[in-house]
Amino acid sequence: MTTSVLTASRTAAAAVLRAVLAHGPLARDAIAELTGISPAGVSRQCASLADLGLLSARPAERPLDRRTAGRPRTELDIAAARHAVFGVHIAHEFATVAVLDLRGRVLASERVPHPGGGPEQVLSGAAARLREFRQRHRGRIPVGLGVACGGWVDPDTGVIVEHSSLGWYDVPAGPVLAELSGLPTRVDGHARALASAEAMFGAARGCGSLAQLFVGNVVDAAIVSGGRLYRGPGSAAGTVAHLPLGAPGTRCACGRSGCFEADAAEWAVTARAGRQSIVDVVGAAGAGDPVALDVLLGRARTIGRAAALLFDVVNPEVLVVAEPGIAELPACLAAVRAEVAARSRGRVEAAKRVLPASFPGRDLLGVAAGAVQLDALYADPHALAGRLAG
Ligand SMILES: [Zn+2]
């Protein structure tokens, strides 16, 4: 437990809510201890968060101690059954539409393929599926929509500035989806969305700092420091695609060679293994195919070199890698850790702080998208009061 997440929260209400999210259910005195807010202040915040429908009280499971004997002891937890958050994740070949509860659990999710579709077709297809999801979950109050996409995304304008593998430039995905869905919409880059999800609901819960690496068709990173995502001017932080970490001869679309993305991207890995998809490569490696395993281990070592650099530059409490080989095969995670141990200043200690993604493969993209909207809720719950009442 670190206090940096809590002290960085914009409001006392957010501090209380984040403490319950990370460690709940919690009694009021435990919340006071975690947040440094006075017991009277905690009681006030809990009452107002309960009024918003975000916290619920229940009798404590732990036995009464002498101090509180005679007084019923209650604990507070996130009220997860009342609201819904929607998510749209845009990937190279499909969009994922999802509905989540306030604990970031995916209640339903579906893939909408978009082979060769342009932005208008992709966004209207996702919006049509969203309308069905809203209808199916109409018992819950909709808080809003989160949209996540690889490449360079500007959350201030909701514009996908550049997604090279889709060939999208300056696509106003946020305004378009807000219009089509009728939901308040927030957009962010895929790696930042994943980092946010890990910090709220995953293995990095309660950590003040986190580095996230995503390796798919796009290769991206994100940094959480002091409990907040670091974006930098124009939200351009986190570009690691062209770090010179790959095999020197590998040509990259940027015109140089040896770039991280050109070496480790999904399309490059599947071609090297002679398979149709990354799922096939991981499946074959798991079944003992030496070529597939060798290709994935090579990818893991390249990722490990990137992870070692991130440890040296950022020194995060944890570094989460979202990559299917590392998620499925212990040898791939070990290969990443070995590179970090060999190359970073933190050595073996840093290597232990490398973790695979916390969410199962089928939920990962939906959680990332929903987290873009949930991040706003957990940063300042009262700012969303109008929506929470339904
Ligand atoms: Zn490049």
mmCIF file of N, CA and C in Angstrom, residues 1-9 15 18-19 22-23 33-36 199 203-210 224-228 316-318:
data_model
loop_
_atom_site.group_PDB
_atom_site.id
_atom_site.type_symbol
_atom_site.label_atom_id
_atom_site.label_comp_id
_atom_site.label_asym_id
_atom_site.label_seq_id
_atom_site.Cartn_x
_atom_site.Cartn_y
_atom_site.Cartn_z
ATOM 1 N N MET A 1 0.843 -1.210 0.000
ATOM 2 C CA MET A 1 0.000 0.000 0.000
ATOM 3 C C MET A 1 0.875 1.256 0.000
ATOM 4 N N THR A 2 0.605 2.153 -0.911
ATOM 5 C CA THR A 2 1.273 3.443 -0.892
ATOM 6 C C THR A 2 0.197 4.509 -0.782
ATOM 7 N N THR A 3 0.569 5.639 -0.225
ATOM 8 C CA THR A 3 -0.443 6.684 -0.079
ATOM 9 C C THR A 3 -0.476 7.597 -1.300
ATOM 10 N N SER A 4 0.496 7.421 -2.237
ATOM 11 C CA SER A 4 0.582 8.387 -3.330
ATOM 12 C C SER A 4 -0.672 8.422 -4.198
ATOM 13 N N VAL A 5 -1.289 7.269 -4.415
ATOM 14 C CA VAL A 5 -2.510 7.242 -5.224
ATOM 15 C C VAL A 5 -3.573 8.089 -4.538
ATOM 16 N N LEU A 6 -3.653 7.917 -3.234
ATOM 17 C CA LEU A 6 -4.735 8.565 -2.499
ATOM 18 C C LEU A 6 -4.494 10.057 -2.371
ATOM 19 N N THR A 7 -3.260 10.446 -2.075
ATOM 20 C CA THR A 7 -3.001 11.871 -1.920
ATOM 21 C C THR A 7 -3.082 12.589 -3.256
ATOM 22 N N ALA A 8 -2.866 11.839 -4.347
ATOM 23 C CA ALA A 8 -2.933 12.468 -5.671
ATOM 24 C C ALA A 8 -4.372 12.641 -6.145
ATOM 25 N N SER A 9 -5.291 11.969 -5.485
ATOM 26 C CA SER A 9 -6.679 12.066 -5.923
ATOM 27 C C SER A 9 -7.158 13.504 -5.819
ATOM 28 N N ALA A 15 -10.484 10.125 -2.956
ATOM 29 C CA ALA A 15 -9.552 9.377 -2.108
ATOM 30 C C ALA A 15 -10.275 8.248 -1.380
ATOM 31 N N ARG A 18 -11.317 5.567 -4.023
ATOM 32 C CA ARG A 18 -10.175 4.770 -4.500
ATOM 33 C C ARG A 18 -9.695 3.808 -3.407
ATOM 34 N N ALA A 19 -9.746 4.251 -2.153
ATOM 35 C CA ALA A 19 -9.324 3.363 -1.056
ATOM 36 C C ALA A 19 -10.246 2.149 -0.970
ATOM 37 N N ALA A 22 -9.559 -0.158 -3.959
ATOM 38 C CA ALA A 22 -8.306 -0.924 -3.873
ATOM 39 C C ALA A 22 -8.326 -1.950 -2.747
ATOM 40 N N HIS A 23 -8.980 -1.617 -1.627
ATOM 41 C CA HIS A 23 -8.830 -2.464 -0.439
ATOM 42 C C HIS A 23 -10.156 -2.918 0.183
ATOM 43 N N GLU A 33 -7.575 5.751 8.161
ATOM 44 C CA GLU A 33 -6.141 5.430 8.278
ATOM 45 C C GLU A 33 -5.454 5.453 6.915
ATOM 46 N N LEU A 34 -6.117 4.882 5.904
ATOM 47 C CA LEU A 34 -5.517 4.804 4.566
ATOM 48 C C LEU A 34 -5.412 6.158 3.887
ATOM 49 N N THR A 35 -6.394 7.022 4.122
ATOM 50 C CA THR A 35 -6.453 8.286 3.368
ATOM 51 C C THR A 35 -5.885 9.466 4.140
ATOM 52 N N GLY A 36 -5.767 9.332 5.467
ATOM 53 C CA GLY A 36 -5.339 10.475 6.276
ATOM 54 C C GLY A 36 -6.442 11.498 6.479
ATOM 55 N N ALA A 199 -4.164 -0.084 -12.830
ATOM 56 C CA ALA A 199 -4.042 0.708 -11.600
ATOM 57 C C ALA A 199 -5.335 0.683 -10.780
ATOM 58 N N ALA A 203 -3.337 -5.879 -11.017
ATOM 59 C CA ALA A 203 -2.254 -6.188 -10.081
ATOM 60 C C ALA A 203 -1.603 -4.925 -9.527
ATOM 61 N N ALA A 204 -1.747 -3.797 -10.222
ATOM 62 C CA ALA A 204 -1.123 -2.555 -9.768
ATOM 63 C C ALA A 204 -2.061 -1.730 -8.877
ATOM 64 N N ARG A 205 -3.186 -2.332 -8.458
ATOM 65 C CA ARG A 205 -4.117 -1.652 -7.552
ATOM 66 C C ARG A 205 -3.388 -1.139 -6.320
ATOM 67 N N GLY A 206 -3.538 0.135 -6.033
ATOM 68 C CA GLY A 206 -2.896 0.686 -4.847
ATOM 69 C C GLY A 206 -1.453 1.113 -5.070
ATOM 70 N N CYS A 207 -0.890 0.837 -6.260
ATOM 71 C CA CYS A 207 0.477 1.292 -6.544
ATOM 72 C C CYS A 207 0.440 2.748 -7.008
ATOM 73 N N GLY A 208 1.458 3.517 -6.622
ATOM 74 C CA GLY A 208 1.530 4.903 -7.077
ATOM 75 C C GLY A 208 2.133 5.024 -8.473
ATOM 76 N N SER A 209 2.960 4.040 -8.864
ATOM 77 C CA SER A 209 3.603 4.138 -10.176
ATOM 78 C C SER A 209 3.544 2.806 -10.900
ATOM 79 N N LEU A 210 3.460 2.919 -12.221
ATOM 80 C CA LEU A 210 3.262 1.745 -13.059
ATOM 81 C C LEU A 210 3.733 2.084 -14.465
ATOM 82 N N VAL A 224 2.163 5.588 -15.370
ATOM 83 C CA VAL A 224 1.390 6.167 -14.274
ATOM 84 C C VAL A 224 2.393 6.593 -13.212
ATOM 85 N N SER A 225 2.323 7.856 -12.790
ATOM 86 C CA SER A 225 3.233 8.349 -11.759
ATOM 87 C C SER A 225 2.434 9.170 -10.760
ATOM 88 N N GLY A 226 2.708 8.975 -9.461
ATOM 89 C CA GLY A 226 1.924 9.680 -8.452
ATOM 90 C C GLY A 226 0.438 9.381 -8.577
ATOM 91 N N GLY A 227 0.109 8.169 -9.046
ATOM 92 C CA GLY A 227 -1.288 7.763 -9.157
ATOM 93 C C GLY A 227 -2.007 8.329 -10.370
ATOM 94 N N ARG A 228 -1.304 9.073 -11.220
ATOM 95 C CA ARG A 228 -1.953 9.691 -12.394
ATOM 96 C C ARG A 228 -1.229 9.281 -13.672
ATOM 97 N N PRO A 316 9.332 2.250 -12.204
ATOM 98 C CA PRO A 316 7.975 2.052 -11.685
ATOM 99 C C PRO A 316 7.927 0.941 -10.625
ATOM 100 N N GLU A 317 6.907 1.010 -9.763
ATOM 101 C CA GLU A 317 6.726 -0.072 -8.778
ATOM 102 C C GLU A 317 6.473 -1.396 -9.486
ATOM 103 N N VAL A 318 5.647 -1.361 -10.530
ATOM 104 C CA VAL A 318 5.441 -2.561 -11.348
ATOM 105 C C VAL A 318 5.444 -2.187 -12.822
#
